[in-house]
mmCIF file of C-alpha atoms and ligand atoms in Angstrom:
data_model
loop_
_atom_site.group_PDB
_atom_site.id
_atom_site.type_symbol
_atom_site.label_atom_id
_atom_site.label_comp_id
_atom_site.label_asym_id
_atom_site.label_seq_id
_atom_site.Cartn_x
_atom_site.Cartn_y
_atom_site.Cartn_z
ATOM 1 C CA UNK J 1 21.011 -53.911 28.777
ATOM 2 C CA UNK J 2 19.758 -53.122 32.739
ATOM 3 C CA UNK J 3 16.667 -50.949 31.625
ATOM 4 C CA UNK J 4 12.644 -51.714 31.670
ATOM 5 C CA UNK J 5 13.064 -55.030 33.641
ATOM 6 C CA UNK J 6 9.491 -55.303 34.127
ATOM 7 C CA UNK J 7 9.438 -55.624 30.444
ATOM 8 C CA UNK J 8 12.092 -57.672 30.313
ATOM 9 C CA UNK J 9 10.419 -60.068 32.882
ATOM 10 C CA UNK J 10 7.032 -60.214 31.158
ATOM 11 C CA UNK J 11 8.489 -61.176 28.224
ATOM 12 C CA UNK J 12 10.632 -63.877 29.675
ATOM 13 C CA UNK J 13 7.503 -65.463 31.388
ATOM 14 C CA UNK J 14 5.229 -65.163 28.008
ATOM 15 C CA UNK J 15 7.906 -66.979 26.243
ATOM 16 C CA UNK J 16 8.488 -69.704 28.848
ATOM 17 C CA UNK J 17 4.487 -70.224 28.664
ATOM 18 C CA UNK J 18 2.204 -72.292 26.296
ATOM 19 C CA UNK J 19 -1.480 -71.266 27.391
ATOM 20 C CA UNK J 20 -1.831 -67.874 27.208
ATOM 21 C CA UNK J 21 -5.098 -65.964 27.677
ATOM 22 C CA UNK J 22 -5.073 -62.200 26.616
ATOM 23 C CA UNK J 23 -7.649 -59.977 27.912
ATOM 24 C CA UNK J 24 -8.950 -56.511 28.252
ATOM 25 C CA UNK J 25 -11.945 -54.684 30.314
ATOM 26 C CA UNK J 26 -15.436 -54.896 30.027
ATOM 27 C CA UNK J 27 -17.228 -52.442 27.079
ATOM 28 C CA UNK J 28 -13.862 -52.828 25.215
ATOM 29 C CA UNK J 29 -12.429 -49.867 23.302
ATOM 30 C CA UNK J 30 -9.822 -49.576 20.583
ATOM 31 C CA UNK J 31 -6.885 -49.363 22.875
ATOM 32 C CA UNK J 32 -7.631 -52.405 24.974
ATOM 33 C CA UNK J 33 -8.808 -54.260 22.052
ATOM 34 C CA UNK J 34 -5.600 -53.333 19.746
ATOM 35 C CA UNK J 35 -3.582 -54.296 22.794
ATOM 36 C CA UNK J 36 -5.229 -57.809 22.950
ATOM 37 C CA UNK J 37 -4.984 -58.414 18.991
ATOM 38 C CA UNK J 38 -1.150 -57.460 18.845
ATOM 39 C CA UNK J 39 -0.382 -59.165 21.468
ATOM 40 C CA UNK J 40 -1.953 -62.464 20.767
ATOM 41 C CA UNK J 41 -0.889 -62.391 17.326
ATOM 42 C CA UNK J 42 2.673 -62.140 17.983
ATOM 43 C CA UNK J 43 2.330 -65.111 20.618
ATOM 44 C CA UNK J 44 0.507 -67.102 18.357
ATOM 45 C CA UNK J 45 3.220 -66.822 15.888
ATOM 46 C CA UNK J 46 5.767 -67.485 18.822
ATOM 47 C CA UNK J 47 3.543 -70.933 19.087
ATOM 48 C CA UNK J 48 1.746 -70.236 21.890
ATOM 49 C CA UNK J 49 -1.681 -71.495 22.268
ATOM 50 C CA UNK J 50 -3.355 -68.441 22.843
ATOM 51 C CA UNK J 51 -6.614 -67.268 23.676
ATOM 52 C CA UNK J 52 -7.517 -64.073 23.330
ATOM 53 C CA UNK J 53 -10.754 -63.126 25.412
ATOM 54 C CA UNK J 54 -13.360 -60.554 26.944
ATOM 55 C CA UNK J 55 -15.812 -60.155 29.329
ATOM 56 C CA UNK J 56 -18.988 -60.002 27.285
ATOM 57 C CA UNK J 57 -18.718 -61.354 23.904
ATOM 58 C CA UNK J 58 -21.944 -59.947 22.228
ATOM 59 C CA UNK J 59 -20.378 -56.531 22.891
ATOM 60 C CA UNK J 60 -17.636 -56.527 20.734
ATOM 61 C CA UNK J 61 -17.922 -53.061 18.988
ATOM 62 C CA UNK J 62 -18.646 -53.207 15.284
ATOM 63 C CA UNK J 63 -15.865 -50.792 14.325
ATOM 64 C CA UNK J 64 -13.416 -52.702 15.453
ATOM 65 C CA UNK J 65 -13.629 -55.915 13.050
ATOM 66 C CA UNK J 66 -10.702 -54.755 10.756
ATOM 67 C CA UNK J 67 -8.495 -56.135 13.764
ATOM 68 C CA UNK J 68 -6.932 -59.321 12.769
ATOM 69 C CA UNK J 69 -7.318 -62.457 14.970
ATOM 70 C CA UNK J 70 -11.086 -60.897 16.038
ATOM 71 C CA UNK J 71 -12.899 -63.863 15.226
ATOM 72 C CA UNK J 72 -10.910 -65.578 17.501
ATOM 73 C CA UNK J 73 -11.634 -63.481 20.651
ATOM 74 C CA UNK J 74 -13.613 -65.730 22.383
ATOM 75 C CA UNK J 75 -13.334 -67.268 25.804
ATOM 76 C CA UNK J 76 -10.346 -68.075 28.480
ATOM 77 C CA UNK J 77 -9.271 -71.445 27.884
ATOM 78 C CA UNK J 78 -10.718 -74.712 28.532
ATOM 79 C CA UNK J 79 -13.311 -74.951 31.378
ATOM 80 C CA UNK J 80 -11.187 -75.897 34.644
ATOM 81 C CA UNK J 81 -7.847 -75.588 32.768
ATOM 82 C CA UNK J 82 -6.602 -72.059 33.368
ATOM 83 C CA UNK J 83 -4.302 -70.728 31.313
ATOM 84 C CA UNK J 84 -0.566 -70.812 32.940
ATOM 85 C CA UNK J 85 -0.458 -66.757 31.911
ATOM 86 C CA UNK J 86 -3.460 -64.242 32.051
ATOM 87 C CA UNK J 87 -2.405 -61.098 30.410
ATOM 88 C CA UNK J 88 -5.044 -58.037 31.338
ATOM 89 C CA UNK J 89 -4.362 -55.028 29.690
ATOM 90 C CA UNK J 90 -5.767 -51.942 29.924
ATOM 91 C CA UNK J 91 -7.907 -53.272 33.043
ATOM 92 C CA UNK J 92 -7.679 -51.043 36.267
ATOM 93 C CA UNK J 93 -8.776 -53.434 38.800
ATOM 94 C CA UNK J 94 -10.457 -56.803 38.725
ATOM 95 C CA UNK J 95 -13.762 -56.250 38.812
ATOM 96 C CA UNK J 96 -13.440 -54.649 35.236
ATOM 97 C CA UNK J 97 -12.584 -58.250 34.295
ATOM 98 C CA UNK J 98 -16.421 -59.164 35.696
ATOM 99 C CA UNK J 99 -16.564 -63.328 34.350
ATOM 100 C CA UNK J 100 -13.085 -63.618 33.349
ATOM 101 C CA UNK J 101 -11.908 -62.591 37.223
ATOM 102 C CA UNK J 102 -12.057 -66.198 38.420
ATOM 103 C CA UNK J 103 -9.977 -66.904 35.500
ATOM 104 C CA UNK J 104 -7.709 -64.630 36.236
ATOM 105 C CA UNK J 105 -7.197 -65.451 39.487
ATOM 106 C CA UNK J 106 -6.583 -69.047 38.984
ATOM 107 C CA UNK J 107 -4.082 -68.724 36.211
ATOM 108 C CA UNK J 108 -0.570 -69.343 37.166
ATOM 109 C CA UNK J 109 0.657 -65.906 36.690
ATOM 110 C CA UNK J 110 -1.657 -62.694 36.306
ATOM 111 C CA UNK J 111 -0.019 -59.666 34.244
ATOM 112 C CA UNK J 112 -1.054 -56.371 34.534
ATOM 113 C CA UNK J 113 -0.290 -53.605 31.629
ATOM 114 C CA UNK J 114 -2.534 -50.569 32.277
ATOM 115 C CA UNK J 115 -1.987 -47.093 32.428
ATOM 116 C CA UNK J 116 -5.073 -45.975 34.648
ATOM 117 C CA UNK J 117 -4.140 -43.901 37.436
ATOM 118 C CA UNK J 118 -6.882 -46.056 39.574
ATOM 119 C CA UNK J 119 -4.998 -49.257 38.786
ATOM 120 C CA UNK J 120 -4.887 -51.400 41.594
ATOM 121 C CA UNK J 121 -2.615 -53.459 41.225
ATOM 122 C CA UNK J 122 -3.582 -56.803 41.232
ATOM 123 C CA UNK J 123 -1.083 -58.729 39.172
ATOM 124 C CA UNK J 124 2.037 -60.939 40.168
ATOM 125 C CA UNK J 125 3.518 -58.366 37.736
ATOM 126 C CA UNK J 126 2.184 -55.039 37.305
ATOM 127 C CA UNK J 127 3.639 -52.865 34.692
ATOM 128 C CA UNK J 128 1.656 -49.522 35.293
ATOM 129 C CA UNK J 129 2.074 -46.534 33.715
ATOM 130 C CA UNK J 130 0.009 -43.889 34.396
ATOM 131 C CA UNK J 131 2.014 -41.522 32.003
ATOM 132 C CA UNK J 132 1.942 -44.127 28.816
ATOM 133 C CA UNK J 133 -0.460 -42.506 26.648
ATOM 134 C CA UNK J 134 -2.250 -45.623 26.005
ATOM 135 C CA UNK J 135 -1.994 -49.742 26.421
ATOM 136 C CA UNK J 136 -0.611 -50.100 23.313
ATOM 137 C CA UNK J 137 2.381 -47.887 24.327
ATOM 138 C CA UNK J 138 3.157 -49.796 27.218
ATOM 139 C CA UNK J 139 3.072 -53.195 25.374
ATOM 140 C CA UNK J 140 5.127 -51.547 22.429
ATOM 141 C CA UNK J 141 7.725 -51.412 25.058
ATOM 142 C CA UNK J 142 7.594 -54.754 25.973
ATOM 143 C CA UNK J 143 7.793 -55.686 22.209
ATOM 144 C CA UNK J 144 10.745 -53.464 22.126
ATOM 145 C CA UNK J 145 12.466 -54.262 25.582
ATOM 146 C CA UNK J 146 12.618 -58.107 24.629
ATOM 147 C CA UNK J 147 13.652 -57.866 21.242
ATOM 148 C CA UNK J 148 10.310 -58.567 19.291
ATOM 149 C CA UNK J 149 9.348 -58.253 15.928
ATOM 150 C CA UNK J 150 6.527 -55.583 15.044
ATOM 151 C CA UNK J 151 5.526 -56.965 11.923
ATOM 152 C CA UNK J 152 3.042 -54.500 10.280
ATOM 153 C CA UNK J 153 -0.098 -56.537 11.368
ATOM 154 C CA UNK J 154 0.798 -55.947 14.872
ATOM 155 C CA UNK J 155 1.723 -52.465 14.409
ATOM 156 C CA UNK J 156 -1.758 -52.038 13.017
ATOM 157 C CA UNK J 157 -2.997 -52.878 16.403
ATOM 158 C CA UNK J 158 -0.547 -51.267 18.609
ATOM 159 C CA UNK J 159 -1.397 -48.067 16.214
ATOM 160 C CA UNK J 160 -5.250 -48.549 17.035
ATOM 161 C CA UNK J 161 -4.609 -48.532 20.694
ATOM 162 C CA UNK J 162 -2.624 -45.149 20.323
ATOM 163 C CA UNK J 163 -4.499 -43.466 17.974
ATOM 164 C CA UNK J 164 -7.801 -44.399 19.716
ATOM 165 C CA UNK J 165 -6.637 -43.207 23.366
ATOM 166 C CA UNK J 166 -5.492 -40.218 22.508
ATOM 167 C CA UNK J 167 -8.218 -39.220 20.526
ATOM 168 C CA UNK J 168 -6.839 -38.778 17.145
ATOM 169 C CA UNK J 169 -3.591 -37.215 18.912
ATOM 170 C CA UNK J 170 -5.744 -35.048 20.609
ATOM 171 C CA UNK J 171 -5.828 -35.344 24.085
ATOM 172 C CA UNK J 172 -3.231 -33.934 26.568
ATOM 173 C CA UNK J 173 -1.444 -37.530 26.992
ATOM 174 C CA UNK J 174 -0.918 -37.436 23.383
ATOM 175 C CA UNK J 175 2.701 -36.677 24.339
ATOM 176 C CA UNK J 176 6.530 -36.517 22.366
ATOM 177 C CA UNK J 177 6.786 -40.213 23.065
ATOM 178 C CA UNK J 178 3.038 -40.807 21.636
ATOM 179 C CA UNK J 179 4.049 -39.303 18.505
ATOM 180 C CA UNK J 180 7.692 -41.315 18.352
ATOM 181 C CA UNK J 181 5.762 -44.763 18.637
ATOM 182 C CA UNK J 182 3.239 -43.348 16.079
ATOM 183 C CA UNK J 183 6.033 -43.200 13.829
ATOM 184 C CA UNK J 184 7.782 -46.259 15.022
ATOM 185 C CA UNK J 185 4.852 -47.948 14.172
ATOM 186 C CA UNK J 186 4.209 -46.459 11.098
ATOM 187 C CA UNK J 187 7.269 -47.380 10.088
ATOM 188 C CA UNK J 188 6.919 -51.105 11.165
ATOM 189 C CA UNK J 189 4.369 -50.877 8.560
ATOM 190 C CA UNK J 190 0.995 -49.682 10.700
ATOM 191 C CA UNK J 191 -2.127 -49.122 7.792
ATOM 192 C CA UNK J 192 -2.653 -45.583 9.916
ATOM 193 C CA UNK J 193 -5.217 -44.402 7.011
ATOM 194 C CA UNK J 194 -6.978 -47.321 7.130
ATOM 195 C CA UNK J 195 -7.333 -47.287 10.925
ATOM 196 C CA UNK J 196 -8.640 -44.139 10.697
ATOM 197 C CA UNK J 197 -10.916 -44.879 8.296
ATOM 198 C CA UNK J 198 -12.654 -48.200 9.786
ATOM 199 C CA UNK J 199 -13.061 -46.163 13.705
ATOM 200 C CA UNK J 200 -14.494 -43.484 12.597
ATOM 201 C CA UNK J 201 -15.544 -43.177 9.067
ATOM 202 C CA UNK J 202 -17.229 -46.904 9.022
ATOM 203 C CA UNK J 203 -20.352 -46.200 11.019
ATOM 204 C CA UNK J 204 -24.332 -47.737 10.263
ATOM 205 C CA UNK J 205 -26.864 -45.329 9.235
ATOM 206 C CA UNK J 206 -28.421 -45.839 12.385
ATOM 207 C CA UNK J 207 -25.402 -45.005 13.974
ATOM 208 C CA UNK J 208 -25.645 -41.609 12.263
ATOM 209 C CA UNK J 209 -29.703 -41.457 13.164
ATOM 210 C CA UNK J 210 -29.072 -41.935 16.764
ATOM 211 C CA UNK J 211 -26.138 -39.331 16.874
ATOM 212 C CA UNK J 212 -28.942 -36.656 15.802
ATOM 213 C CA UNK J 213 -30.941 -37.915 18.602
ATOM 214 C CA UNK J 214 -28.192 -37.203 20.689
ATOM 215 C CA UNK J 215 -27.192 -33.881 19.649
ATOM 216 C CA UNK J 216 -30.423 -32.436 19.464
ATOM 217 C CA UNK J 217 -31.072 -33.196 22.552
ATOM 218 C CA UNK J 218 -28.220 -32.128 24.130
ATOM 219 C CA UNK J 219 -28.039 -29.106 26.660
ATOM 220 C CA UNK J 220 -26.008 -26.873 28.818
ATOM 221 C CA UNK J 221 -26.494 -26.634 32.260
ATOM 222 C CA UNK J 222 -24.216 -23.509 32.733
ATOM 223 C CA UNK J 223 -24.507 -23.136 36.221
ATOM 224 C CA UNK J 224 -22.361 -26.264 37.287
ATOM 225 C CA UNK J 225 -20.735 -26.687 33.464
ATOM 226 C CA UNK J 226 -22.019 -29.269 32.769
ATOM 227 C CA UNK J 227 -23.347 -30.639 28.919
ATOM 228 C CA UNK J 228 -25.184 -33.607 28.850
ATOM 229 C CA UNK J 229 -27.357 -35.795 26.673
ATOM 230 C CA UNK J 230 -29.023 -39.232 27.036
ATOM 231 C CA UNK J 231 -29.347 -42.354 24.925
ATOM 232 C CA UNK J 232 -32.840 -44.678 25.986
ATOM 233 C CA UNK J 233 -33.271 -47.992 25.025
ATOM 234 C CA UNK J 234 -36.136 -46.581 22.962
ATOM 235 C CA UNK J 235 -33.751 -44.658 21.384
ATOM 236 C CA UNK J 236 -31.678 -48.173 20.379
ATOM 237 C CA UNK J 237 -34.867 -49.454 19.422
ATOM 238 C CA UNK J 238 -36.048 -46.308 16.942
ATOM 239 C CA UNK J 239 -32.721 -46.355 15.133
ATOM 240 C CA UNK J 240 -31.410 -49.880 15.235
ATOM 241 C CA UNK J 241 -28.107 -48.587 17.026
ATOM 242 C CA UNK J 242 -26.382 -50.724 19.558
ATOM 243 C CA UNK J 243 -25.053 -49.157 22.429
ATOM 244 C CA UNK J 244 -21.307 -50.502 21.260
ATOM 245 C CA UNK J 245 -21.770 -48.524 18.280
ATOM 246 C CA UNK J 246 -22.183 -45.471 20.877
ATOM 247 C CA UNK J 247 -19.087 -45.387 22.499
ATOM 248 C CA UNK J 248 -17.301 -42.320 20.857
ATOM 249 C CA UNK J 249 -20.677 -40.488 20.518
ATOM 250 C CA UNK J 250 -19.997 -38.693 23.524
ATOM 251 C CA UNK J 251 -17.096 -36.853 21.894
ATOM 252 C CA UNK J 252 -19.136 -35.013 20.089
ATOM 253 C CA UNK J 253 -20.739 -33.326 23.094
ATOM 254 C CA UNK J 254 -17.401 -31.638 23.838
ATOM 255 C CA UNK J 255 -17.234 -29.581 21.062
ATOM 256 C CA UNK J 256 -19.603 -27.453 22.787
ATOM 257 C CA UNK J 257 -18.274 -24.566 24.363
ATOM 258 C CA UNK J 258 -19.054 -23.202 27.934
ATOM 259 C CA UNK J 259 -18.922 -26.585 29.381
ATOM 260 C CA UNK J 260 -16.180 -28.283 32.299
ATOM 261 C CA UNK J 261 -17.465 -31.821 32.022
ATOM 262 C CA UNK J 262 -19.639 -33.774 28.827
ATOM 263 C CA UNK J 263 -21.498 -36.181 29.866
ATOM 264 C CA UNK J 264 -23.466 -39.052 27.981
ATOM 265 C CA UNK J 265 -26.288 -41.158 29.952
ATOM 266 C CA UNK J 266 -26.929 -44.198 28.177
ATOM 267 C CA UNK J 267 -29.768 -46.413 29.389
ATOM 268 C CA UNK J 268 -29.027 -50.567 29.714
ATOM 269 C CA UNK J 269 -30.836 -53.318 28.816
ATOM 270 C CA UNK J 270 -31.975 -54.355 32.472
ATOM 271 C CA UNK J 271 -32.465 -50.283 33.560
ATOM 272 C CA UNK J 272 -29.420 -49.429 35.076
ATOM 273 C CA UNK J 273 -27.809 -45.998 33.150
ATOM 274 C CA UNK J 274 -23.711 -46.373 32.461
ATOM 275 C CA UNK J 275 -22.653 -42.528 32.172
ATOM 276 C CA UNK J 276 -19.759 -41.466 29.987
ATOM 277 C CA UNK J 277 -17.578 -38.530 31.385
ATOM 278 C CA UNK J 278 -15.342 -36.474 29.534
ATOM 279 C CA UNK J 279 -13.154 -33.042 30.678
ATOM 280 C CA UNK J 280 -13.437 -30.475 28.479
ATOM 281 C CA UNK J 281 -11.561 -28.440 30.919
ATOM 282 C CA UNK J 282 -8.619 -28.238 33.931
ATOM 283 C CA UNK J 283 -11.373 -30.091 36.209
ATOM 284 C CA UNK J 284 -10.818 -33.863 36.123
ATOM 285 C CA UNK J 285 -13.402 -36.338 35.673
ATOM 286 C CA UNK J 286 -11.697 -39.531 37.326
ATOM 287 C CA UNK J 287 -12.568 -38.610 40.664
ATOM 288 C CA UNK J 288 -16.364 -37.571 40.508
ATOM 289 C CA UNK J 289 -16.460 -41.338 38.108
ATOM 290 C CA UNK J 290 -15.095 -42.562 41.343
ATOM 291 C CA UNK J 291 -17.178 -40.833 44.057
ATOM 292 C CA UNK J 292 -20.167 -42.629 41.881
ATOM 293 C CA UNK J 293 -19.022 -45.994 41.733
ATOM 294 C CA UNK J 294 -16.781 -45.948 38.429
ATOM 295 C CA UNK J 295 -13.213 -45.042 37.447
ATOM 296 C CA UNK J 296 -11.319 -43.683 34.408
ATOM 297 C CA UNK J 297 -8.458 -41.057 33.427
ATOM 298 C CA UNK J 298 -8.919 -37.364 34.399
ATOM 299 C CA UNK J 299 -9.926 -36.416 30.749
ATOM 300 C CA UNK J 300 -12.128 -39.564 30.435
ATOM 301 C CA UNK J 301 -14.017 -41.576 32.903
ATOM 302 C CA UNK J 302 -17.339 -43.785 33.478
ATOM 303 C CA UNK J 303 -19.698 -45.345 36.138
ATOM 304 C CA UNK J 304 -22.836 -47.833 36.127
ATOM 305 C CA UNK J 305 -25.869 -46.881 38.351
ATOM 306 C CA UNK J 306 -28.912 -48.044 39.672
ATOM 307 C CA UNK J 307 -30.491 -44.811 38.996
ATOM 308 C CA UNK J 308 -32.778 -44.339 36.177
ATOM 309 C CA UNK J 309 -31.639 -41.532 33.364
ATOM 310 C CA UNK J 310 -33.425 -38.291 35.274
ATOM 311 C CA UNK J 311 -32.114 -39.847 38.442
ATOM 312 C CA UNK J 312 -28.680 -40.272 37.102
ATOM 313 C CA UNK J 313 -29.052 -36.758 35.861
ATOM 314 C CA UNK J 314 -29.794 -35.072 39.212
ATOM 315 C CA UNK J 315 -27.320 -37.386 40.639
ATOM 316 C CA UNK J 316 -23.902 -35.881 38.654
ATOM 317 C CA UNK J 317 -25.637 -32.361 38.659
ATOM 318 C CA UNK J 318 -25.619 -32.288 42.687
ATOM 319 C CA UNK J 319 -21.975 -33.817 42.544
ATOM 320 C CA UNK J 320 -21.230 -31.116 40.180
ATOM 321 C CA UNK J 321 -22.885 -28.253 42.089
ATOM 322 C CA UNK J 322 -21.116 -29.267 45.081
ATOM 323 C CA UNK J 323 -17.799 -29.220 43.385
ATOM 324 C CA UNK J 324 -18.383 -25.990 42.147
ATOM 325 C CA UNK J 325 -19.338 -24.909 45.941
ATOM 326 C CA UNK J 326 -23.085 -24.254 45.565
ATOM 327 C CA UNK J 327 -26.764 -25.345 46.004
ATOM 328 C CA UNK J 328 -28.353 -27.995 43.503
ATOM 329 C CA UNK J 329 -30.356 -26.785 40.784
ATOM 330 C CA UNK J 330 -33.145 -29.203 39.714
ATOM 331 C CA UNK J 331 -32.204 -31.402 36.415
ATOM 332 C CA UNK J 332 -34.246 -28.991 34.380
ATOM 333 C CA UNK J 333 -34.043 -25.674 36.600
ATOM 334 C CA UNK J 334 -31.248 -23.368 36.497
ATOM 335 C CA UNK J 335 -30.083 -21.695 33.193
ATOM 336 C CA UNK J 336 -29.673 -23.849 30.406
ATOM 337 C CA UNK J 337 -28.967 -23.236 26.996
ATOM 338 C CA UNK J 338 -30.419 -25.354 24.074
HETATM 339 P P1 LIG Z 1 -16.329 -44.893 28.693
HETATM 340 O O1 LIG Z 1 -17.045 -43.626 28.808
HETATM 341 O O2 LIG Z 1 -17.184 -46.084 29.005
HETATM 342 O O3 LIG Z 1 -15.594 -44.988 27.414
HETATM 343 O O4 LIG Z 1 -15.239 -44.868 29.845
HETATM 344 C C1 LIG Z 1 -14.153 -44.014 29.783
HETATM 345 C C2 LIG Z 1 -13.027 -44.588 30.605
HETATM 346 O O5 LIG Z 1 -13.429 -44.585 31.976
HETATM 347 C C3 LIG Z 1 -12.722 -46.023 30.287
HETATM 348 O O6 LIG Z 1 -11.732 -46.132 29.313
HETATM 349 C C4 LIG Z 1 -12.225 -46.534 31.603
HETATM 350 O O7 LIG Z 1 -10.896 -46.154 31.747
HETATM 351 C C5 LIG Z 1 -13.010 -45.758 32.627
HETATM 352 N N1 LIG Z 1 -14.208 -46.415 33.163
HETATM 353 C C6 LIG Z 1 -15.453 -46.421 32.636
HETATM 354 N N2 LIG Z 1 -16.327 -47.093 33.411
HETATM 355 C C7 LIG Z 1 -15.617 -47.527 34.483
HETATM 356 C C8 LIG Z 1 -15.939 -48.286 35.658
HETATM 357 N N3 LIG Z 1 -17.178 -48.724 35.900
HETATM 358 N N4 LIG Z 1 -14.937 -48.560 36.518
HETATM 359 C C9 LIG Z 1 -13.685 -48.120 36.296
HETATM 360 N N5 LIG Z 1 -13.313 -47.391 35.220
HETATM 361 C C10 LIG Z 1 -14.256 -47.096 34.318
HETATM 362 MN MN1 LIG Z 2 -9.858 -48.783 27.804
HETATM 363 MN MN1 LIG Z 3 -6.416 -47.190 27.597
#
């Protein structure tokens, strides 16, 4: 068997290992987070002291407890012992790695498994994928390419990451080979009902309080497509929501019509406003995340600013306007629709 020798390879150096440390981005989702508990799980069985890990620990979302091996995402390794492997997955560059870089870096051999299209590359061994619908995918292939059992704990993972990424099987990279691993994994024994049950029918009450908040006040700024809303830390306070718990809220927002690009602004802790994007349309959202700092997919990307929420707002709405080749409107001027 000649084919996926990057596969092949990872999987040769994760068995020849005995510290491992598994990690995924900062504000984790169900894809990199699947990815991580799969993957650890099956090493751990293998033997392998493992150590699952991400950036900020206090921001593991809520929904995503039903994982097995959570409680043991914690942090790299030993202080000044790093692991001999480093496994990032779903991370496009370093940076997204923010306290676990150094880590990284010092281990004896960095693995990259993403699928961004921004990926930089920064692993000894980079499997990137750009057309892998998700994380999961591409480590389902490594599971497969090296002879691995998928018992169904893992496949409940590996499921997550799919099922998350594509949005229910929504999105346009929920492709033939999406749906073939869905079943694979199904068949390995994959709890799909119950997946779909714990991400998105498990939520607080203030979850669902601070959703109204965000669809009433959402609006459509026709003239550059935009539709927007905003989450302020008074917001978090007035419901009890965590931001964590606010991740998917923004695909809500694009079930409103008339709009190219959703957007949700979601004030920090210490000021700064990280801004959801999503495409609702043929005009990708990768690129403007990039222009402002961020990165992402061309149906769904992100960036952190300095800016406050209005100023964040104004911001994307003159990147927008330009795009769409004409003059700014104010934040509030220009036609909207309520
Ligand atoms: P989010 O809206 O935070 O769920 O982000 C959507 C996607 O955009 C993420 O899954 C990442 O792929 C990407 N992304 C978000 N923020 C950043 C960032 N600061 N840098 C690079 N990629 C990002
Ligand atoms: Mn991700
Ligand atoms: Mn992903």
């Amino acid at each position: 068997m000649k084919s996926n020798p990057k596969e092949r390879e990872i999987g040769e150096r994760l068995a020849g290992a005995h510290r491992v440390a598994v990690a995924t981005h900062v504000n984790p989702d169900g894809d990199g987070l699947g990815s991580v508990a799969g993957l650890s799980l099956f090493l751990e069985r293998l033997g392998k002291v493992v150590y699952p890990c991400i950036p900020r620990l206090n921001e593991l979302p809520p929904q995503y407890s039903y994982l097995p091996g959570r409680e043991k995402i914690g942090t790299c390794g030993e202080p000044g012992e790093p692991p001999e492997v480093f496994v990032a997955l779903d991370c496009s560059n370093l940076e997204r790695l923010e306290s676990l870089a150094p880590i990284a870096r010092a281990s004896g051999i960095l693995i990259n498994v993403d699928h961004h299209e921004d990926n930089t590359e920064y692993g000894d061994i980079n499997l990137v994928d750009e057309r892998a619908s998700s994380t999961a995918e591409l480590v389902f292939r490594v599971f497969r390419a090296n002879g691995w059992e998928i018992d169904p704990a893992v496949a409940t993972c590996l499921y997550t990451g799919l099922f998350t990424d594509t949005g229910r099987f929504q999105h346009p990279n929920t492709t033939p080979e999406a749906f073939r691993i869905a079943y694979e994994l199904a068949l390995a024994g994959a709890e799909v009902s119950r997946v779909a049950r714990e991400v998105y029918q498990n939520q607080s009450l203030s979850y669902v309080h601070l959703l109204g908040l965000v669809l009433e006040r959402a609006r459509l700024s026709r003239e550059v497509g935009l539709v927007y809303s905003t989450i302020s830390q008074e917001d978090l306070r007035a419901t009890g929501a965590s931001l964590s718990e606010a991740e998917d809220l923004v695909d809500y927002l694009r079930t409103v019509r008339g709009g190219k690009v959703v957007a949700l602004l979601k004030e920090l802790e210490d000021g700064r406003v990280r801004v959801s994007l999503r495409s609702r349309d043929d005009l990708p959202v990768g690129p403007i995340a990039r222009e402002l700092g961020g990165g992402g997919h061309a149906m769904a990307a992100g960036y952190t600013t300095e800016k406050n929420l209005d100023g964040a707002l104004r911001e994307l709405i003159s990147i927008l306007a330009r795009l769409a080749g004409h003059q700014v409107p104010g934040a509030e001027g220009g036609e909207e629709d309520r």
